[in-house]
CSV table of C-alpha atoms and ligand atoms in Angstrom, one decimal:
chain,number,residue,atom,x,y,z
X,1,MET,CA,13.6,50.8,-2.5
X,2,THR,CA,16.0,50.3,-5.5
X,3,ASP,CA,14.6,51.5,-8.8
X,4,PRO,CA,14.0,48.3,-10.9
X,5,LYS,CA,15.4,50.1,-14.0
X,6,GLU,CA,18.6,50.8,-12.1
X,7,LEU,CA,18.8,47.2,-11.0
X,8,ILE,CA,18.4,45.9,-14.5
X,9,GLU,CA,21.1,48.3,-15.7
X,10,LYS,CA,23.4,47.1,-12.9
X,11,ALA,CA,22.8,43.5,-13.9
X,12,GLU,CA,23.4,44.2,-17.5
X,13,ARG,CA,26.7,45.9,-16.7
X,14,PHE,CA,27.7,43.0,-14.5
X,15,ILE,CA,27.0,40.4,-17.3
X,16,LYS,CA,28.9,42.6,-19.8
X,17,GLN,CA,31.9,42.6,-17.5
X,18,GLN,CA,31.7,38.9,-17.0
X,19,GLN,CA,31.5,38.4,-20.8
X,20,ASP,CA,34.5,40.7,-21.4
X,21,LEU,CA,36.5,38.6,-18.9
X,22,TYR,CA,35.4,35.1,-19.7
X,23,GLY,CA,33.9,35.3,-23.2
X,24,LYS,CA,30.3,35.2,-24.4
X,25,PHE,CA,27.9,32.8,-22.6
X,26,SER,CA,24.2,32.5,-22.4
X,27,VAL,CA,21.9,31.9,-19.5
X,28,PRO,CA,19.6,28.9,-20.1
X,29,ILE,CA,16.0,29.8,-19.5
X,30,PRO,CA,14.2,26.9,-17.8
X,31,ASP,CA,11.5,25.1,-19.8
X,32,ALA,CA,8.1,26.4,-18.9
X,33,VAL,CA,6.8,22.9,-18.0
X,34,GLU,CA,3.8,22.8,-15.7
X,35,PRO,CA,4.8,20.7,-12.7
X,36,GLU,CA,2.5,18.0,-11.6
X,37,VAL,CA,0.3,19.2,-8.8
X,38,SER,CA,-2.0,16.9,-6.9
X,39,GLN,CA,-5.7,17.6,-7.0
X,40,GLU,CA,-5.7,18.6,-3.4
X,41,LYS,CA,-3.0,21.1,-3.9
X,42,LYS,CA,-4.8,22.5,-7.0
X,43,SER,CA,-7.9,23.2,-5.0
X,44,GLU,CA,-5.7,24.8,-2.4
X,45,ILE,CA,-4.2,27.1,-5.0
X,46,ASN,CA,-7.6,27.8,-6.5
X,47,THR,CA,-9.0,28.7,-3.1
X,48,LYS,CA,-6.0,31.0,-2.7
X,49,SER,CA,-6.5,32.8,-5.9
X,50,THR,CA,-10.3,33.2,-5.6
X,51,GLY,CA,-10.4,33.4,-1.8
X,52,PRO,CA,-10.7,36.6,0.2
X,53,GLN,CA,-6.9,37.4,0.1
X,54,SER,CA,-6.9,37.7,-3.7
X,55,SER,CA,-9.3,40.6,-3.7
X,56,ASN,CA,-6.5,42.2,-1.9
X,57,ILE,CA,-4.1,42.6,-4.8
X,58,GLN,CA,-1.0,43.2,-2.7
X,59,HIS,CA,0.0,39.6,-1.9
X,60,THR,CA,2.6,39.4,0.8
X,61,LYS,CA,5.9,37.9,-0.1
X,62,ALA,CA,5.3,34.9,2.1
X,63,GLU,CA,2.1,34.1,0.2
X,64,ASP,CA,3.8,34.3,-3.2
X,65,GLN,CA,6.7,32.1,-2.0
X,66,GLU,CA,4.3,29.5,-0.8
X,67,THR,CA,2.6,29.4,-4.2
X,68,VAL,CA,5.9,29.0,-5.9
X,69,GLN,CA,6.9,26.2,-3.6
X,70,THR,CA,3.6,24.4,-4.2
X,71,GLU,CA,4.0,24.6,-8.0
X,72,THR,CA,7.5,23.2,-8.0
X,73,GLU,CA,6.6,20.3,-5.7
X,74,LYS,CA,7.9,16.9,-6.8
X,75,PRO,CA,5.4,14.2,-7.9
X,76,LEU,CA,4.3,11.9,-5.1
X,77,SER,CA,6.4,8.8,-4.4
X,78,THR,CA,4.7,5.4,-4.5
X,79,GLN,CA,4.7,5.3,-0.7
X,80,GLU,CA,3.1,8.7,-0.5
X,81,LYS,CA,0.4,7.7,-3.0
X,82,ILE,CA,-0.3,4.5,-1.0
X,83,VAL,CA,-0.6,6.5,2.3
X,84,ALA,CA,-2.8,9.0,0.6
X,85,CYS,CA,-5.5,6.4,-0.2
X,86,GLN,CA,-8.4,6.9,2.0
X,87,THR,CA,-10.6,4.0,0.8
X,88,LEU,CA,-10.0,0.4,-0.3
X,89,ASP,CA,-11.4,1.4,-3.8
X,90,GLU,CA,-8.7,4.1,-4.1
X,91,LEU,CA,-6.0,1.6,-3.0
X,92,ARG,CA,-7.3,-1.0,-5.5
X,93,ARG,CA,-7.1,1.6,-8.3
X,94,LEU,CA,-3.5,2.4,-7.3
X,95,CYS,CA,-2.7,-1.4,-7.4
X,96,GLU,CA,-4.1,-1.6,-10.9
X,97,GLN,CA,-1.7,1.1,-12.0
X,98,ASP,CA,1.4,-0.4,-10.5
X,99,PRO,CA,3.2,-2.9,-12.8
X,100,ASP,CA,5.7,-3.6,-10.0
X,101,LEU,CA,3.0,-5.7,-8.3
X,102,GLN,CA,3.1,-8.2,-11.1
X,103,THR,CA,5.3,-11.3,-11.0
X,104,ASP,CA,7.2,-12.6,-14.0
X,105,LEU,CA,4.0,-14.5,-15.1
X,106,GLU,CA,2.6,-12.2,-17.8
X,107,ASP,CA,-1.0,-11.0,-18.1
X,108,THR,CA,-2.2,-11.9,-14.7
X,109,ASN,CA,-5.2,-10.2,-13.1
X,110,LEU,CA,-5.1,-8.2,-9.9
X,111,VAL,CA,-6.3,-10.1,-6.9
X,112,PHE,CA,-6.8,-7.2,-4.5
X,113,GLY,CA,-8.8,-8.6,-1.7
X,114,VAL,CA,-12.4,-9.4,-0.8
X,115,GLY,CA,-14.9,-9.3,2.0
X,116,ASN,CA,-16.3,-7.0,4.6
X,117,PRO,CA,-14.4,-3.7,4.5
X,118,ASP,CA,-15.1,-3.2,8.2
X,119,ALA,CA,-14.2,-6.7,9.2
X,120,ASP,CA,-12.7,-7.3,12.7
X,121,LEU,CA,-11.0,-10.4,11.3
X,122,MET,CA,-8.7,-10.2,8.4
X,123,ILE,CA,-7.1,-13.3,6.8
X,124,VAL,CA,-3.9,-13.0,4.9
X,125,GLY,CA,-2.8,-15.8,2.6
X,126,GLU,CA,0.2,-16.2,0.3
X,127,ALA,CA,-0.5,-15.5,-3.3
X,128,PRO,CA,-3.2,-16.1,-5.9
X,129,GLY,CA,-3.3,-19.4,-7.7
X,130,TYR,CA,-4.8,-20.2,-11.1
X,131,ASN,CA,-8.5,-19.9,-10.0
X,132,GLU,CA,-7.9,-16.8,-8.0
X,133,ASP,CA,-6.2,-15.2,-11.0
X,134,GLN,CA,-9.0,-16.2,-13.3
X,135,GLN,CA,-11.7,-14.8,-11.0
X,136,GLY,CA,-9.7,-11.9,-9.5
X,137,GLU,CA,-10.6,-13.0,-6.0
X,138,PRO,CA,-8.6,-14.6,-3.2
X,139,PHE,CA,-9.2,-18.2,-2.0
X,140,VAL,CA,-11.7,-19.4,-4.5
X,141,GLY,CA,-10.0,-22.7,-5.5
X,142,GLU,CA,-9.8,-25.9,-3.5
X,143,ALA,CA,-7.8,-24.4,-0.7
X,144,GLY,CA,-10.4,-21.6,-0.5
X,145,GLN,CA,-13.2,-24.1,-0.1
X,146,LEU,CA,-11.4,-25.6,2.8
X,147,LEU,CA,-10.7,-22.2,4.3
X,148,ASP,CA,-14.5,-21.5,4.1
X,149,LYS,CA,-15.1,-24.8,6.0
X,150,ILE,CA,-12.6,-23.9,8.7
X,151,MET,CA,-14.1,-20.5,9.1
X,152,GLY,CA,-17.6,-22.0,9.1
X,153,ALA,CA,-16.6,-24.3,12.0
X,154,ILE,CA,-16.0,-21.2,14.1
X,155,ASN,CA,-19.1,-19.4,12.9
X,156,PHE,CA,-17.7,-17.0,10.4
X,157,ASN,CA,-18.8,-16.7,6.8
X,158,ARG,CA,-17.2,-14.7,4.0
X,159,ASN,CA,-19.3,-11.6,4.8
X,160,ASP,CA,-17.9,-11.4,8.3
X,161,ILE,CA,-14.2,-11.3,7.3
X,162,TYR,CA,-11.8,-9.7,4.9
X,163,ILE,CA,-9.4,-11.8,2.9
X,164,ALA,CA,-6.2,-10.7,1.1
X,165,ASN,CA,-2.8,-12.2,0.2
X,166,ILE,CA,0.8,-11.1,0.5
X,167,LEU,CA,1.1,-10.9,-3.3
X,168,LYS,CA,-1.6,-9.4,-5.5
X,169,HIS,CA,-0.7,-11.3,-8.6
X,170,ARG,CA,-0.1,-14.9,-9.3
X,171,PRO,CA,3.5,-16.2,-9.4
X,172,PRO,CA,4.3,-18.7,-12.2
X,173,ASN,CA,3.7,-22.4,-11.3
X,174,ASN,CA,2.6,-21.3,-7.9
X,175,ARG,CA,6.2,-20.9,-6.8
X,176,ASP,CA,6.9,-19.2,-3.5
X,177,PRO,CA,6.8,-15.4,-3.7
X,178,LYS,CA,10.3,-13.9,-4.0
X,179,PRO,CA,11.6,-11.6,-1.3
X,180,GLU,CA,11.6,-8.7,-3.7
X,181,GLU,CA,8.0,-9.4,-4.8
X,182,ARG,CA,6.9,-9.4,-1.1
X,183,GLU,CA,8.8,-6.2,-0.5
X,184,LYS,CA,7.0,-4.4,-3.3
X,185,SER,CA,3.6,-5.7,-2.3
X,186,LEU,CA,3.9,-5.2,1.5
X,187,PRO,CA,3.3,-1.4,1.6
X,188,TYR,CA,0.0,-1.9,-0.2
X,189,LEU,CA,-1.0,-4.7,2.1
X,190,LEU,CA,-0.1,-2.6,5.2
X,191,ARG,CA,-2.3,0.2,4.0
X,192,GLN,CA,-5.1,-2.3,3.2
X,193,ILE,CA,-4.8,-3.6,6.8
X,194,GLU,CA,-5.0,0.0,8.1
X,195,LEU,CA,-8.1,0.7,6.0
X,196,VAL,CA,-9.9,-2.4,7.0
X,197,ASP,CA,-8.7,-1.9,10.6
X,198,PRO,CA,-9.3,-5.4,11.9
X,199,LYS,CA,-8.9,-6.4,15.5
X,200,ILE,CA,-7.2,-9.6,14.6
X,201,ILE,CA,-5.2,-10.8,11.7
X,202,LEU,CA,-4.9,-14.5,10.8
X,203,CYS,CA,-2.0,-15.5,8.7
X,204,VAL,CA,-2.4,-18.7,6.9
X,205,GLY,CA,0.9,-20.4,6.0
X,206,ARG,CA,4.5,-19.8,6.6
X,207,ILE,CA,5.0,-17.2,3.9
X,208,SER,CA,2.2,-15.0,5.2
X,209,ALA,CA,3.3,-15.2,8.8
X,210,THR,CA,7.0,-14.8,8.2
X,211,THR,CA,6.5,-11.8,5.9
X,212,LEU,CA,4.2,-9.9,8.3
X,213,LEU,CA,6.2,-10.8,11.4
X,214,ASP,CA,9.5,-10.3,9.6
X,215,GLU,CA,10.9,-13.5,11.2
X,216,ASP,CA,12.4,-16.2,9.2
X,217,THR,CA,11.3,-19.2,11.1
X,218,SER,CA,9.0,-22.2,10.7
X,219,LEU,CA,5.3,-22.0,10.9
X,220,SER,CA,5.2,-24.5,13.8
X,221,LYS,CA,7.2,-22.0,15.9
X,222,LEU,CA,4.9,-19.1,15.0
X,223,ARG,CA,1.5,-20.8,15.3
X,224,GLY,CA,-0.6,-21.2,18.3
X,225,SER,CA,-0.1,-17.9,20.1
X,226,PHE,CA,-0.9,-14.3,19.5
X,227,HIS,CA,1.7,-11.9,18.2
X,228,THR,CA,1.6,-8.1,18.2
X,229,PHE,CA,1.5,-6.6,14.8
X,230,HIS,CA,1.3,-2.8,14.4
X,231,GLY,CA,-0.8,-2.6,17.5
X,232,ARG,CA,-3.1,-5.5,16.5
X,233,GLU,CA,-3.2,-9.1,17.4
X,234,LEU,CA,-1.9,-11.6,14.9
X,235,MET,CA,-2.2,-15.3,14.9
X,236,ALA,CA,-0.6,-17.7,12.4
X,237,THR,CA,-1.9,-21.2,11.5
X,238,TYR,CA,-1.4,-23.7,8.7
X,239,HIS,CA,-2.3,-22.9,5.1
X,240,PRO,CA,-5.4,-24.8,3.9
X,241,ALA,CA,-3.4,-26.1,1.0
X,242,ALA,CA,-0.9,-27.6,3.4
X,243,LEU,CA,-3.8,-29.3,5.2
X,244,LEU,CA,-4.9,-30.9,1.9
X,245,ARG,CA,-1.4,-32.4,1.7
X,246,ASN,CA,-1.0,-33.2,5.4
X,247,PRO,CA,-4.1,-34.0,7.2
X,248,LYS,CA,-2.1,-34.4,10.4
X,249,TRP,CA,-2.0,-30.6,10.6
X,250,LYS,CA,-5.8,-30.4,10.8
X,251,ARG,CA,-6.0,-30.9,14.5
X,252,PRO,CA,-3.6,-28.1,15.5
X,253,THR,CA,-5.3,-25.8,13.0
X,254,TRP,CA,-8.6,-26.6,14.6
X,255,GLU,CA,-7.1,-25.7,18.0
X,256,ASP,CA,-5.7,-22.5,16.6
X,257,VAL,CA,-9.0,-21.3,15.2
X,258,GLN,CA,-10.9,-22.1,18.4
X,259,LYS,CA,-8.5,-19.8,20.2
X,260,LEU,CA,-8.9,-17.2,17.5
X,261,ARG,CA,-12.7,-17.2,17.9
X,262,LYS,CA,-12.4,-16.9,21.6
X,263,ARG,CA,-10.0,-14.0,21.4
X,264,TYR,CA,-12.2,-12.3,18.7
X,265,ASP,CA,-15.2,-12.4,21.0
X,266,GLU,CA,-13.2,-11.2,24.0
X,267,LEU,CA,-12.0,-8.2,21.9
X,268,GLY,CA,-15.6,-7.4,21.1
X,269,GLY,CA,-15.4,-8.5,17.4
X,270,ARG,CA,-18.7,-8.1,15.5
U,301,URA,N1,-3.6,-19.7,-1.7
U,301,URA,C1,-3.4,-18.5,-1.2
U,301,URA,O1,-2.4,-18.3,-0.4
U,301,URA,N2,-4.1,-17.5,-1.5
U,301,URA,C2,-5.1,-17.6,-2.4
U,301,URA,O2,-5.8,-16.6,-2.7
U,301,URA,C3,-5.4,-18.9,-2.9
U,301,URA,C4,-4.6,-19.9,-2.5
U,302,URA,N1,4.6,-24.9,5.5
U,302,URA,C1,3.9,-23.8,4.9
U,302,URA,O1,4.4,-23.1,4.1
U,302,URA,N2,2.7,-23.6,5.3
U,302,URA,C2,2.0,-24.4,6.2
U,302,URA,O2,0.9,-24.1,6.4
U,302,URA,C3,2.7,-25.4,6.8
U,302,URA,C4,4.0,-25.7,6.4
């Protein structure tokens, strides 16, 4: 093995030569900033330094390199943080920390989602309105009361189901969610769906259905049959707020939810 002293002398000679040729220069020493390391990685590192290998002082090169790689790891991206959430509570906290989920209406509350975290039926609406923003809960206003009635008609109450929206914050004047707002919100909703793990998803309204199915078409084209969504069954029907404006949509909605209940029972929904 080369003598370290000899190596340093060689390097010094090399630098001196370079300086003679090109003039004086200095080599910047990187700031000794501690990189962000996730809790999980920290405990990994701790185990390493206190584990059985560490009593063996002679680390192998591979081991040292692995530690260096861990320490210089980049902070997690938003998508990685979302996927790392193992519970709805963790995901809710992540939503609270993401200003990108807010619309241009200031000082709104997070409306994350509510209901049975193990539900076999998940309902996805559009976006919180005034009442939902005030209470931090989806579908608590007039449309929500109608939704409860529709669900009651097929023998579901709020404890049986889980309810969320495409957007987690209220848009100003209840305008339609913008494509970029939906795009930012969607990864959170997809993780929320995975964590609840429902057998069936019911989209209420065109915005919800077209966002999840990624098809820009009318609700009347999407409703009435089951679609496949990430390996789950998805049905779309009219939004309860639309029924309040247009009672003629009540009958098709009634037919849709009857089918929904039948399919839920067939799939062994609890
Ligand atoms: N409309 C929705 O789409 N979602 C709500 O939470 C309330 C009204
Ligand atoms: N248009 C919508 O956006 N939603 C409905 O439920 C019906 C028509």
